[in-house]
CSV table of C-alpha atoms in Angstrom, one decimal:
chain,number,residue,atom,x,y,z
A,5,MET,CA,9.0,-22.5,-7.6
A,6,ARG,CA,8.1,-20.3,-4.7
A,7,VAL,CA,9.5,-17.1,-3.6
A,8,SER,CA,8.6,-16.4,0.0
A,9,SER,CA,9.1,-13.7,2.6
A,10,VAL,CA,8.9,-15.2,6.0
A,11,SER,CA,9.5,-14.4,9.7
A,12,PRO,CA,12.7,-16.5,9.6
A,13,ALA,CA,14.6,-18.3,12.2
A,14,SER,CA,18.3,-18.9,12.9
A,15,SER,CA,18.0,-22.3,14.7
A,16,HIS,CA,18.2,-25.3,12.5
A,17,HIS,CA,15.5,-26.8,14.8
A,18,SER,CA,13.1,-23.9,14.2
A,19,PRO,CA,9.7,-25.2,13.0
A,20,ARG,CA,10.0,-22.9,10.0
A,21,ILE,CA,13.3,-24.4,8.9
A,22,VAL,CA,12.1,-28.0,9.6
A,23,LYS,CA,9.0,-27.3,7.5
A,24,ARG,CA,11.1,-26.0,4.7
A,25,GLN,CA,13.4,-29.1,4.8
A,26,GLU,CA,10.5,-31.4,4.8
A,27,LYS,CA,8.9,-29.7,1.8
A,28,ALA,CA,12.2,-29.9,-0.1
A,29,MET,CA,12.4,-33.6,0.6
A,30,LYS,CA,8.8,-34.2,-0.4
A,31,TYR,CA,9.0,-32.2,-3.6
A,32,PRO,CA,12.5,-32.5,-5.1
A,33,THR,CA,11.7,-30.0,-7.8
A,34,PHE,CA,10.4,-27.5,-5.3
A,35,ARG,CA,12.6,-24.3,-5.4
A,36,PHE,CA,12.3,-22.2,-2.3
A,37,PHE,CA,14.1,-18.9,-2.1
A,38,GLU,CA,14.1,-17.2,1.3
A,39,VAL,CA,13.9,-13.4,1.1
A,40,PHE,CA,14.7,-11.5,4.3
A,41,VAL,CA,12.8,-8.2,4.3
A,42,ASP,CA,15.2,-6.5,6.8
A,43,ALA,CA,13.4,-3.5,8.3
A,44,PRO,CA,14.1,-2.0,11.7
A,45,LEU,CA,11.3,-2.3,14.3
A,46,ASP,CA,10.6,1.4,14.3
A,47,ILE,CA,10.2,1.3,10.5
A,48,CYS,CA,7.8,-1.6,10.8
A,49,GLU,CA,5.7,0.2,13.3
A,50,ASN,CA,5.7,3.4,11.2
A,51,ARG,CA,4.4,1.4,8.2
A,52,ASP,CA,1.7,-0.5,10.1
A,53,VAL,CA,-1.5,0.9,8.7
A,54,LYS,CA,-3.6,-1.7,10.6
A,55,GLY,CA,-2.3,-0.6,14.0
A,56,LEU,CA,-1.2,-4.2,15.0
A,57,TYR,CA,2.0,-3.1,16.6
A,58,LYS,CA,0.2,-0.5,18.7
A,59,LYS,CA,-2.3,-3.2,19.9
A,60,ALA,CA,0.7,-5.5,20.7
A,61,ARG,CA,2.4,-2.9,22.8
A,62,ALA,CA,-0.9,-2.3,24.6
A,63,GLY,CA,-1.0,-6.0,25.4
A,64,GLU,CA,-4.1,-6.6,23.2
A,65,ILE,CA,-2.2,-9.1,21.0
A,66,LYS,CA,0.0,-11.7,22.6
A,67,GLY,CA,3.0,-13.4,21.0
A,68,PHE,CA,3.6,-10.7,18.5
A,69,THR,CA,6.9,-11.0,16.7
A,70,GLY,CA,9.3,-8.2,17.6
A,71,ILE,CA,7.3,-7.1,20.7
A,72,ASP,CA,6.9,-10.0,23.1
A,73,SER,CA,8.1,-12.8,20.8
A,74,GLU,CA,11.7,-13.1,19.7
A,75,TYR,CA,12.5,-12.3,16.1
A,76,GLU,CA,15.1,-14.9,14.9
A,77,THR,CA,17.2,-13.3,12.2
A,78,PRO,CA,17.9,-15.6,9.3
A,79,GLU,CA,21.5,-16.7,8.6
A,80,SER,CA,21.5,-17.7,4.9
A,81,SER,CA,18.8,-15.9,3.0
A,82,GLU,CA,19.1,-15.9,-0.8
A,83,LEU,CA,18.3,-12.2,-0.7
A,84,VAL,CA,18.2,-9.5,1.9
A,85,LEU,CA,16.2,-6.3,1.2
A,86,LYS,CA,16.9,-3.4,3.5
A,87,THR,CA,13.6,-1.6,2.9
A,88,ASN,CA,14.6,1.4,5.1
A,89,LEU,CA,17.4,2.2,2.7
A,90,THR,CA,16.0,0.9,-0.6
A,91,SER,CA,13.0,2.1,-2.6
A,92,VAL,CA,10.1,-0.2,-3.6
A,93,ASN,CA,11.2,-0.2,-7.2
A,94,GLU,CA,14.8,-1.1,-6.3
A,95,CYS,CA,13.6,-3.9,-4.1
A,96,ILE,CA,11.5,-5.2,-7.0
A,97,GLN,CA,14.4,-5.0,-9.4
A,98,ARG,CA,16.7,-7.0,-7.0
A,99,LEU,CA,14.0,-9.6,-6.6
A,100,VAL,CA,13.6,-10.0,-10.3
A,101,GLU,CA,17.3,-10.1,-10.8
A,102,LEU,CA,17.4,-13.0,-8.3
A,103,LEU,CA,14.8,-14.9,-10.3
A,104,GLU,CA,16.8,-14.2,-13.5
A,105,GLU,CA,20.0,-15.5,-12.0
A,106,ARG,CA,18.3,-18.7,-10.9
A,107,GLY,CA,16.7,-19.2,-14.3
A,108,ILE,CA,13.1,-18.7,-13.1
A,109,VAL,CA,12.2,-15.8,-15.3
A,110,PRO,CA,13.9,-14.8,-18.6
A,111,ALA,CA,16.3,-11.9,-18.6
A,112,ALA,CA,14.1,-10.0,-21.1
A,113,ALA,CA,11.4,-9.7,-18.4
A,114,SER,CA,13.3,-6.9,-16.8
A,115,GLU,CA,15.2,-5.5,-19.7
A,116,GLY,CA,15.8,-1.8,-19.6
A,117,VAL,CA,14.3,0.7,-22.0
A,118,LYS,CA,15.5,0.0,-25.5
A,119,GLU,CA,15.8,3.3,-27.4
A,120,LEU,CA,16.5,3.2,-31.1
A,121,PHE,CA,18.2,6.5,-31.6
A,122,VAL,CA,21.5,6.7,-33.5
A,123,PRO,CA,24.3,7.4,-31.0
A,124,ASP,CA,25.8,10.9,-31.2
A,125,ASN,CA,29.2,9.6,-32.3
A,126,LYS,CA,27.7,7.8,-35.3
A,127,HIS,CA,25.0,10.3,-36.2
A,128,ASP,CA,26.8,12.1,-39.0
A,129,LEU,CA,28.0,8.8,-40.5
A,130,VAL,CA,24.5,7.3,-40.6
A,131,ARG,CA,22.9,10.5,-41.9
A,132,GLU,CA,25.5,10.7,-44.7
A,133,ALA,CA,25.0,7.0,-45.6
A,134,ALA,CA,21.2,7.6,-45.7
A,135,TRP,CA,21.6,10.0,-48.6
A,136,THR,CA,22.8,7.0,-50.7
A,137,LEU,CA,19.9,4.7,-49.8
A,138,PRO,CA,16.6,4.0,-51.7
A,139,THR,CA,13.8,5.9,-50.0
A,140,LEU,CA,10.3,5.0,-48.7
A,141,GLN,CA,7.8,7.7,-48.1
A,142,ILE,CA,5.9,7.1,-44.8
A,143,THR,CA,2.6,8.5,-43.5
A,144,ARG,CA,1.9,10.5,-40.4
A,145,LEU,CA,0.6,7.4,-38.7
A,146,ASP,CA,3.8,5.5,-39.6
A,147,LEU,CA,5.8,8.4,-38.1
A,148,GLN,CA,3.9,8.1,-34.8
A,149,TRP,CA,4.9,4.4,-34.7
A,150,VAL,CA,8.5,5.4,-35.4
A,151,GLN,CA,8.3,7.7,-32.4
A,152,VAL,CA,6.8,4.9,-30.2
A,153,LEU,CA,9.6,2.5,-31.3
A,154,SER,CA,12.5,5.0,-31.1
A,155,GLU,CA,11.7,6.1,-27.6
A,156,GLY,CA,11.5,2.5,-26.2
A,157,TRP,CA,7.8,2.2,-25.5
A,158,ALA,CA,7.7,-1.1,-27.3
A,159,THR,CA,10.9,-2.5,-25.7
A,160,PRO,CA,12.4,-5.0,-26.7
A,161,LEU,CA,11.5,-4.5,-30.3
A,162,SER,CA,14.4,-3.3,-32.4
A,163,GLY,CA,12.2,-1.9,-35.2
A,164,PHE,CA,9.1,-2.6,-37.2
A,165,MET,CA,8.0,-6.2,-36.7
A,166,ARG,CA,9.3,-8.9,-38.9
A,167,GLU,CA,6.9,-11.7,-39.9
A,168,ARG,CA,8.0,-14.0,-37.0
A,169,GLU,CA,7.3,-11.3,-34.5
A,170,LEU,CA,4.0,-10.4,-36.0
A,171,LEU,CA,2.8,-14.0,-35.9
A,172,GLN,CA,3.7,-14.3,-32.3
A,173,VAL,CA,1.8,-11.1,-31.4
A,174,LEU,CA,-1.3,-12.0,-33.5
A,175,HIS,CA,-1.5,-15.6,-32.3
A,176,PHE,CA,-0.1,-15.5,-28.7
A,177,GLY,CA,-0.2,-11.8,-27.7
A,178,MET,CA,3.4,-12.3,-26.7
A,179,LEU,CA,7.0,-12.0,-28.0
A,180,LEU,CA,8.5,-15.5,-27.5
A,181,ASP,CA,12.2,-15.1,-28.4
A,182,GLY,CA,14.3,-14.3,-25.4
A,183,GLY,CA,11.4,-14.9,-22.9
A,184,LEU,CA,7.7,-14.3,-22.8
A,185,ILE,CA,7.1,-10.6,-23.3
A,186,ASN,CA,3.5,-9.2,-23.3
A,187,LEU,CA,2.9,-7.4,-26.6
A,188,THR,CA,-0.6,-7.6,-28.0
A,189,VAL,CA,-0.7,-5.1,-30.9
A,190,PRO,CA,1.1,-5.3,-34.3
A,191,ILE,CA,3.6,-2.5,-34.9
A,192,VAL,CA,4.1,-2.8,-38.6
A,193,LEU,CA,5.0,-0.8,-41.7
A,194,PRO,CA,2.7,-1.3,-44.7
A,195,VAL,CA,3.9,-0.8,-48.2
A,196,CYS,CA,2.3,-1.0,-51.6
A,197,THR,CA,3.3,-3.6,-54.2
A,198,ASP,CA,5.2,-1.0,-56.4
A,199,ASP,CA,7.4,0.0,-53.4
A,200,LYS,CA,7.9,-3.7,-52.5
A,201,VAL,CA,9.1,-4.5,-56.0
A,202,ARG,CA,11.3,-1.4,-56.2
A,203,LEU,CA,12.9,-1.9,-52.8
A,204,ALA,CA,13.3,-5.7,-52.8
A,205,GLY,CA,16.9,-6.7,-52.4
A,206,SER,CA,17.9,-3.5,-50.6
A,207,SER,CA,20.2,-3.9,-47.6
A,208,ALA,CA,18.7,-0.7,-46.0
A,209,ILE,CA,16.0,1.8,-46.7
A,210,ALA,CA,15.8,5.5,-45.7
A,211,LEU,CA,12.4,6.4,-44.3
A,212,VAL,CA,11.2,9.8,-45.4
A,213,TYR,CA,8.4,11.9,-44.0
A,214,SER,CA,7.4,15.2,-45.5
A,215,GLY,CA,10.7,15.5,-47.3
A,216,ARG,CA,12.9,14.7,-44.3
A,217,THR,CA,14.8,11.5,-43.7
A,218,VAL,CA,13.8,10.4,-40.2
A,219,ALA,CA,15.2,6.8,-39.9
A,220,VAL,CA,17.0,4.0,-41.6
A,221,LEU,CA,15.4,0.6,-41.8
A,222,GLN,CA,18.2,-2.0,-41.8
A,223,LYS,CA,18.0,-5.5,-43.3
A,224,PRO,CA,14.4,-5.1,-44.5
A,225,GLU,CA,12.1,-8.1,-44.7
A,226,PHE,CA,9.1,-8.0,-46.9
A,227,TYR,CA,6.1,-10.2,-46.3
A,228,GLN,CA,2.4,-10.4,-47.1
A,229,HIS,CA,0.0,-8.1,-45.3
A,230,ARG,CA,-3.1,-10.2,-44.6
A,231,GLN,CA,-5.3,-7.3,-43.6
A,232,GLU,CA,-8.5,-9.1,-43.0
A,233,GLU,CA,-6.8,-11.8,-40.8
A,234,ARG,CA,-4.9,-9.2,-38.9
A,235,CYS,CA,-8.1,-7.2,-38.2
A,236,ALA,CA,-10.1,-10.3,-37.2
A,237,ARG,CA,-7.4,-11.3,-34.7
A,238,GLN,CA,-6.6,-7.8,-33.3
A,239,TRP,CA,-10.1,-6.4,-33.1
A,240,GLY,CA,-12.3,-9.4,-33.2
A,241,THR,CA,-14.2,-7.9,-36.2
A,242,THR,CA,-13.5,-6.9,-39.8
A,243,CYS,CA,-16.1,-4.2,-39.9
A,244,GLU,CA,-14.6,-1.6,-42.3
A,245,ASN,CA,-16.6,1.2,-40.7
A,246,HIS,CA,-14.3,0.9,-37.7
A,247,PRO,CA,-11.9,3.9,-38.2
A,248,TYR,CA,-8.6,2.1,-37.6
A,249,ILE,CA,-9.7,-1.1,-39.4
A,250,LYS,CA,-10.6,1.1,-42.4
A,251,MET,CA,-7.0,2.4,-42.4
A,252,VAL,CA,-5.6,-1.1,-42.2
A,253,MET,CA,-7.8,-2.4,-45.0
A,254,GLU,CA,-6.8,0.6,-47.3
A,255,SER,CA,-3.0,0.2,-46.5
A,256,GLY,CA,-0.5,-1.6,-48.6
A,257,ASP,CA,-0.6,-5.3,-49.4
A,258,TRP,CA,2.9,-5.9,-48.0
A,259,LEU,CA,4.6,-5.3,-44.7
A,260,VAL,CA,8.3,-4.5,-44.3
A,261,GLY,CA,10.1,-5.2,-41.0
A,262,GLY,CA,13.6,-4.5,-40.0
A,263,ASP,CA,15.9,-2.8,-37.4
A,264,LEU,CA,15.4,0.9,-37.0
A,265,GLN,CA,18.1,3.6,-36.7
A,266,VAL,CA,16.3,6.8,-35.9
A,267,LEU,CA,18.2,9.9,-36.6
A,268,GLU,CA,16.7,12.3,-34.1
A,269,ARG,CA,13.8,12.8,-31.7
A,270,ILE,CA,10.4,13.1,-33.4
A,271,ARG,CA,9.2,16.6,-32.9
A,272,TRP,CA,5.7,17.8,-34.0
A,273,ASN,CA,6.3,21.5,-33.3
A,274,ASP,CA,2.7,22.0,-32.1
A,275,GLY,CA,3.5,23.6,-28.8
A,276,LEU,CA,3.2,20.3,-26.9
A,277,ASP,CA,6.6,18.7,-27.4
A,278,GLN,CA,7.7,19.6,-23.9
A,279,TYR,CA,5.0,17.1,-22.7
A,280,ARG,CA,6.3,14.3,-24.9
A,281,LEU,CA,8.6,12.7,-22.3
A,282,THR,CA,10.3,9.4,-23.2
A,283,PRO,CA,10.2,6.4,-20.8
A,284,MET,CA,13.8,7.3,-19.7
A,285,GLU,CA,12.9,10.9,-19.1
A,286,LEU,CA,9.8,9.9,-17.1
A,287,LYS,CA,11.8,7.5,-15.0
A,288,GLN,CA,14.3,10.2,-14.2
A,289,LYS,CA,11.5,12.6,-13.3
A,290,PHE,CA,9.9,10.1,-10.9
A,291,LYS,CA,13.4,9.7,-9.3
A,292,ASP,CA,13.8,13.4,-9.0
A,293,MET,CA,10.4,13.6,-7.2
A,294,ASN,CA,11.5,10.8,-4.8
A,295,ALA,CA,8.4,8.9,-5.8
A,296,ASP,CA,8.0,5.5,-4.1
A,297,ALA,CA,4.9,4.6,-6.1
A,298,ILE,CA,3.8,5.6,-9.6
A,299,PHE,CA,0.2,5.1,-10.6
A,300,ALA,CA,-0.7,5.7,-14.2
A,301,PHE,CA,-4.0,6.8,-15.8
A,302,GLN,CA,-4.4,6.4,-19.5
A,303,LEU,CA,-7.0,8.6,-21.2
A,304,ARG,CA,-8.1,9.9,-24.6
A,305,ASN,CA,-11.0,12.0,-23.3
A,306,PRO,CA,-11.4,15.1,-21.1
A,307,VAL,CA,-11.1,14.5,-17.4
A,308,HIS,CA,-14.4,14.7,-15.4
A,309,ASN,CA,-14.7,14.4,-11.7
A,310,GLY,CA,-15.5,10.7,-11.9
A,311,HIS,CA,-12.1,10.1,-13.4
A,312,ALA,CA,-10.6,12.3,-10.8
A,313,LEU,CA,-12.4,10.4,-8.1
A,314,LEU,CA,-10.7,7.2,-9.3
A,315,MET,CA,-7.2,8.8,-9.2
A,316,GLN,CA,-7.9,10.4,-5.8
A,317,ASP,CA,-9.1,7.1,-4.4
A,318,THR,CA,-6.0,5.3,-5.7
A,319,ARG,CA,-3.7,7.9,-4.1
A,320,ARG,CA,-5.5,7.5,-0.8
A,321,ARG,CA,-5.2,3.7,-0.9
A,322,LEU,CA,-1.5,3.9,-1.6
A,323,LEU,CA,-1.0,6.2,1.3
A,324,GLU,CA,-2.9,3.8,3.5
A,325,GLN,CA,-0.6,1.0,2.3
A,326,GLY,CA,2.4,2.9,3.7
A,327,TYR,CA,3.7,4.7,0.6
A,328,LYS,CA,4.9,8.2,1.4
A,329,ARG,CA,5.3,9.8,-2.0
A,330,PRO,CA,2.9,8.3,-4.6
A,331,VAL,CA,3.0,10.2,-7.9
A,332,LEU,CA,0.2,10.2,-10.5
A,333,LEU,CA,1.2,9.8,-14.2
A,334,LEU,CA,-1.7,11.5,-16.1
A,335,HIS,CA,-0.9,10.2,-19.5
A,336,PRO,CA,-3.2,11.2,-22.3
A,337,LEU,CA,-2.8,9.4,-25.6
A,338,GLY,CA,-1.2,11.7,-28.2
A,339,GLY,CA,-1.2,9.8,-31.5
A,340,TRP,CA,-4.0,9.4,-34.0
A,341,THR,CA,-7.6,9.3,-32.7
A,342,LYS,CA,-10.9,9.2,-34.6
A,343,ASP,CA,-12.4,12.3,-35.9
A,344,ASP,CA,-15.1,12.8,-33.2
A,345,ASP,CA,-12.6,12.6,-30.3
A,346,VAL,CA,-11.5,15.9,-28.7
A,347,PRO,CA,-8.2,16.8,-30.3
A,348,LEU,CA,-5.0,16.5,-28.2
A,349,ALA,CA,-4.3,20.3,-27.9
A,350,TRP,CA,-7.8,20.9,-26.4
A,351,ARG,CA,-7.5,17.9,-24.1
A,352,MET,CA,-4.2,19.2,-22.8
A,353,ARG,CA,-5.8,22.6,-22.1
A,354,GLN,CA,-8.6,20.9,-20.3
A,355,HIS,CA,-6.2,18.8,-18.2
A,356,ALA,CA,-4.3,21.9,-17.2
A,357,ALA,CA,-7.5,23.5,-16.1
A,358,VAL,CA,-8.3,20.4,-13.9
A,359,LEU,CA,-4.9,20.8,-12.2
A,360,GLU,CA,-5.3,24.6,-11.9
A,361,GLU,CA,-8.6,24.1,-10.0
A,362,GLY,CA,-7.0,21.7,-7.6
A,363,VAL,CA,-9.1,18.7,-8.6
A,364,LEU,CA,-5.8,16.8,-8.8
A,365,ASP,CA,-2.7,17.8,-6.9
A,366,PRO,CA,-0.2,19.5,-9.2
A,367,SER,CA,2.7,18.8,-6.9
A,368,SER,CA,2.3,15.0,-7.1
A,369,THR,CA,1.1,14.7,-10.7
A,370,VAL,CA,3.1,14.4,-13.9
A,371,VAL,CA,1.3,15.3,-17.1
A,372,ALA,CA,2.9,13.8,-20.2
A,373,ILE,CA,1.8,12.7,-23.6
A,374,PHE,CA,1.9,9.0,-24.7
A,375,PRO,CA,2.8,9.0,-28.4
A,376,SER,CA,0.9,5.9,-29.5
A,377,PRO,CA,-2.0,6.0,-32.0
A,378,MET,CA,-5.3,4.9,-30.6
A,379,MET,CA,-6.6,1.6,-32.1
A,380,TYR,CA,-9.9,1.1,-30.3
A,381,ALA,CA,-9.1,-2.6,-29.9
A,382,GLY,CA,-10.6,-3.0,-26.4
A,383,PRO,CA,-9.0,-5.6,-24.1
A,384,THR,CA,-6.3,-6.4,-26.7
A,385,GLU,CA,-5.1,-2.8,-26.8
A,386,VAL,CA,-5.4,-2.1,-23.0
A,387,GLN,CA,-2.6,-4.6,-22.4
A,388,TRP,CA,-0.4,-2.4,-24.7
A,389,HIS,CA,-1.4,0.7,-22.8
A,390,CYS,CA,-0.6,-0.9,-19.5
A,391,ARG,CA,2.8,-2.5,-20.5
A,392,SER,CA,4.0,0.8,-22.1
A,393,ARG,CA,3.4,2.6,-18.8
A,394,MET,CA,5.2,-0.2,-17.0
A,395,ILE,CA,8.2,0.4,-19.3
A,396,ALA,CA,8.1,4.0,-18.1
A,397,GLY,CA,8.3,3.1,-14.5
A,398,ALA,CA,4.7,2.8,-13.4
A,399,ASN,CA,4.0,0.1,-10.8
A,400,PHE,CA,0.2,0.7,-10.5
A,401,TYR,CA,-2.2,1.1,-13.4
A,402,ILE,CA,-5.8,2.4,-13.1
A,403,VAL,CA,-8.1,0.7,-15.6
A,404,GLY,CA,-11.5,2.2,-16.2
A,405,ARG,CA,-14.8,1.0,-17.7
A,406,ASP,CA,-14.6,-0.1,-21.4
A,407,PRO,CA,-10.9,0.8,-21.8
A,408,ALA,CA,-9.9,1.3,-25.5
A,409,GLY,CA,-13.5,0.6,-26.5
A,410,MET,CA,-16.0,2.3,-28.7
A,411,PRO,CA,-19.6,1.6,-30.0
A,412,HIS,CA,-19.8,-0.8,-32.8
A,413,PRO,CA,-19.9,1.3,-36.0
A,414,VAL,CA,-23.0,-0.4,-37.3
A,415,THR,CA,-25.1,-1.7,-34.3
A,416,LYS,CA,-24.0,1.2,-32.0
A,417,LYS,CA,-23.8,-1.3,-29.1
A,418,ASP,CA,-20.5,-1.7,-27.1
A,419,LEU,CA,-18.0,-3.3,-29.3
A,420,TYR,CA,-16.4,-4.9,-26.3
A,421,GLU,CA,-18.0,-5.9,-23.0
A,422,PRO,CA,-17.2,-3.0,-20.7
A,423,THR,CA,-15.7,-5.0,-17.8
A,424,HIS,CA,-13.5,-7.3,-19.9
A,425,GLY,CA,-10.6,-4.8,-20.2
A,426,ALA,CA,-10.1,-4.9,-16.4
A,427,LYS,CA,-10.6,-8.6,-16.2
A,428,VAL,CA,-8.2,-9.3,-19.0
A,429,LEU,CA,-5.5,-7.1,-17.5
A,430,SER,CA,-5.8,-8.8,-14.1
A,431,MET,CA,-5.0,-12.1,-15.9
A,432,ALA,CA,-2.5,-10.9,-18.5
A,433,PRO,CA,0.9,-12.6,-18.6
A,434,GLY,CA,4.1,-10.7,-18.7
A,435,LEU,CA,3.0,-7.6,-16.7
A,436,THR,CA,5.6,-8.5,-14.1
A,437,THR,CA,6.1,-5.2,-12.2
A,438,VAL,CA,2.7,-3.5,-12.3
A,439,GLU,CA,-0.4,-3.9,-10.1
A,440,ILE,CA,-3.8,-3.4,-11.7
A,441,ILE,CA,-6.2,-1.1,-9.9
A,442,PRO,CA,-9.7,-2.0,-11.2
A,443,PHE,CA,-12.3,0.6,-11.7
A,444,ARG,CA,-15.1,1.3,-9.3
A,445,VAL,CA,-18.3,2.6,-10.9
A,446,ALA,CA,-18.7,6.3,-10.4
A,447,ALA,CA,-21.7,8.4,-11.2
A,448,TYR,CA,-23.2,11.7,-10.3
A,449,ASP,CA,-24.8,11.6,-6.9
A,450,LYS,CA,-27.8,13.9,-7.0
A,451,ASP,CA,-28.1,14.0,-3.3
A,452,LYS,CA,-24.5,15.0,-2.6
A,453,ARG,CA,-24.3,17.1,-5.8
A,454,CYS,CA,-20.9,15.5,-6.8
A,455,MET,CA,-19.4,12.5,-8.5
A,456,ASP,CA,-19.2,9.5,-6.1
A,457,PHE,CA,-18.9,5.8,-6.2
A,458,TYR,CA,-22.2,4.1,-7.1
A,459,ASP,CA,-24.2,2.8,-4.2
A,460,PRO,CA,-26.6,0.0,-5.4
A,461,GLY,CA,-28.6,0.5,-2.2
A,462,ARG,CA,-30.0,3.9,-3.6
A,463,PRO,CA,-29.9,3.7,-7.4
A,464,GLN,CA,-32.4,6.5,-7.7
A,465,SER,CA,-29.9,9.0,-6.3
A,466,PHE,CA,-27.4,8.4,-9.2
A,467,ASP,CA,-27.3,9.9,-12.7
A,468,PHE,CA,-25.0,8.2,-15.2
A,469,ILE,CA,-23.9,11.1,-17.5
A,470,SER,CA,-22.8,9.4,-20.7
A,471,GLY,CA,-20.1,10.8,-23.0
A,472,THR,CA,-22.8,11.5,-25.6
A,473,ARG,CA,-24.8,13.5,-23.2
A,474,MET,CA,-21.7,15.4,-22.0
A,475,ARG,CA,-20.8,16.3,-25.6
A,476,GLN,CA,-24.4,17.4,-26.3
A,477,LEU,CA,-24.3,19.7,-23.3
A,478,ALA,CA,-21.0,21.2,-24.3
A,479,ARG,CA,-22.2,21.7,-27.9
A,480,GLU,CA,-25.2,23.6,-26.7
A,481,ASN,CA,-23.0,25.6,-24.3
A,482,LYS,CA,-25.0,24.3,-21.3
A,483,ASN,CA,-23.6,23.6,-17.9
A,484,PRO,CA,-23.6,20.0,-16.5
A,485,PRO,CA,-24.8,19.4,-12.9
A,486,ASP,CA,-22.6,21.1,-10.3
A,487,GLY,CA,-19.7,18.9,-9.3
A,488,PHE,CA,-19.5,16.9,-12.6
A,489,MET,CA,-16.5,18.7,-13.9
A,490,ALA,CA,-14.3,21.5,-12.7
A,491,PRO,CA,-15.8,24.8,-14.1
A,492,LYS,CA,-12.7,26.0,-15.9
A,493,ALA,CA,-12.2,22.5,-17.4
A,494,TRP,CA,-15.8,22.6,-18.6
A,495,LYS,CA,-15.3,26.0,-20.1
A,496,VAL,CA,-12.4,24.6,-22.2
A,497,LEU,CA,-14.7,21.9,-23.5
A,498,THR,CA,-17.5,24.3,-24.5
A,499,GLU,CA,-14.9,26.6,-26.2
A,500,TYR,CA,-13.8,23.6,-28.3
A,501,TYR,CA,-17.3,22.7,-29.5
A,502,SER,CA,-18.0,26.4,-30.1
A,503,SER,CA,-14.9,26.5,-32.3
A,504,LEU,CA,-16.3,23.6,-34.3
A,505,GLU,CA,-19.6,25.4,-34.9
A,506,LYS,CA,-17.7,28.5,-36.1
A,507,SER,CA,-15.5,26.5,-38.5
A,508,ASN,CA,-18.6,24.8,-39.9
């Protein structure tokens, strides 16, 4: 199969049409779809970042289509995209729909956001029925996964994974039923043996957190939780000093899957709920901002000027490509993180300071919280991070050095090779509508006194300030080199570490 955008021709004797016919005869199974990108000439010239139209009008380029060479409008294209009237995302959607109609890609590849909230007109009925159901107490970590599922970040899952879904994810990194859907991390609900015995045979279970019924699990399926095998496949290690692996190994020996009916939005009442935008809410916000490109940056650490440089450079490149209103989704992870990471509330304060100082443009930046727990599973997890943002409308994703990685708990070496996250993302199947923006190495340029992209021609001019060194400076209330981080943002970081000292 090939989908092609061409400079088409109306004449049946056009070389392009002849070539297409010859190819169809030579390859009977070859499926060629002609897509006519119908843009007026003035729009084409306006979008021409290379200046080719300008050169053609000046006579520097001869035989240029639309200037001194006739443009032959196609007569029977399978799809016409009027790009002066239709946004990039809408064009992509129409193209994917064509491929679905012709059986090239599964319908699930472009499925909309699948929220799992009980409809308003059934809410009272489901809540009343929940009072009669056997209950299962869930943990804070479980509740974070309930939030992820209910808001649609794990579309098309309808609840906690059943055994069939878990096996697909562990062995293939994909959901296979209804099309190939990239999903690389298990989203499961562990239970102990006593609860499994007590709840076996139930048609539905009420999930209770801190005395409050938050959801109903329909048609529960209990199956064995093979913790060691799960960890070996998800993390590539079973080291129990890894903080998330430790939680898995200590969790129940059974898993229960089933369809979720979530009674209401998960609220944490920590002063940050206004930042916890669902995929549907983010999509609407991007639409309200008239965004024609959304580039996402996932982070669990404070923003320094090296991060900002990556985001600024991505915006510059998108503008050069002809986008008019690119919007940055600054999307810190808001679920569980390991003990020595900076807590979410402090990170949000630090991000606000970065925007306040103008390091990032507040008018073209959306700051929101991604509710997922952090698993520190390297290239396996980074696919989850990317696909979740794709669900929320992002069509560009910035991947940095060693995404979702951490030092090995015992050897202290990198648990994952730092460049593999970006390499894996560039090859990952199922990320159909997102373009990966690979990282460029940034470091502190001692000559320019700012963060800049590393120049191997003058290595002595660059200082690689590690996270460990940054944390040490903040603990000691010392300033980093000028230009490493916005001063107000650095002040937030030193206040956090100062608060730790006082609490100790």
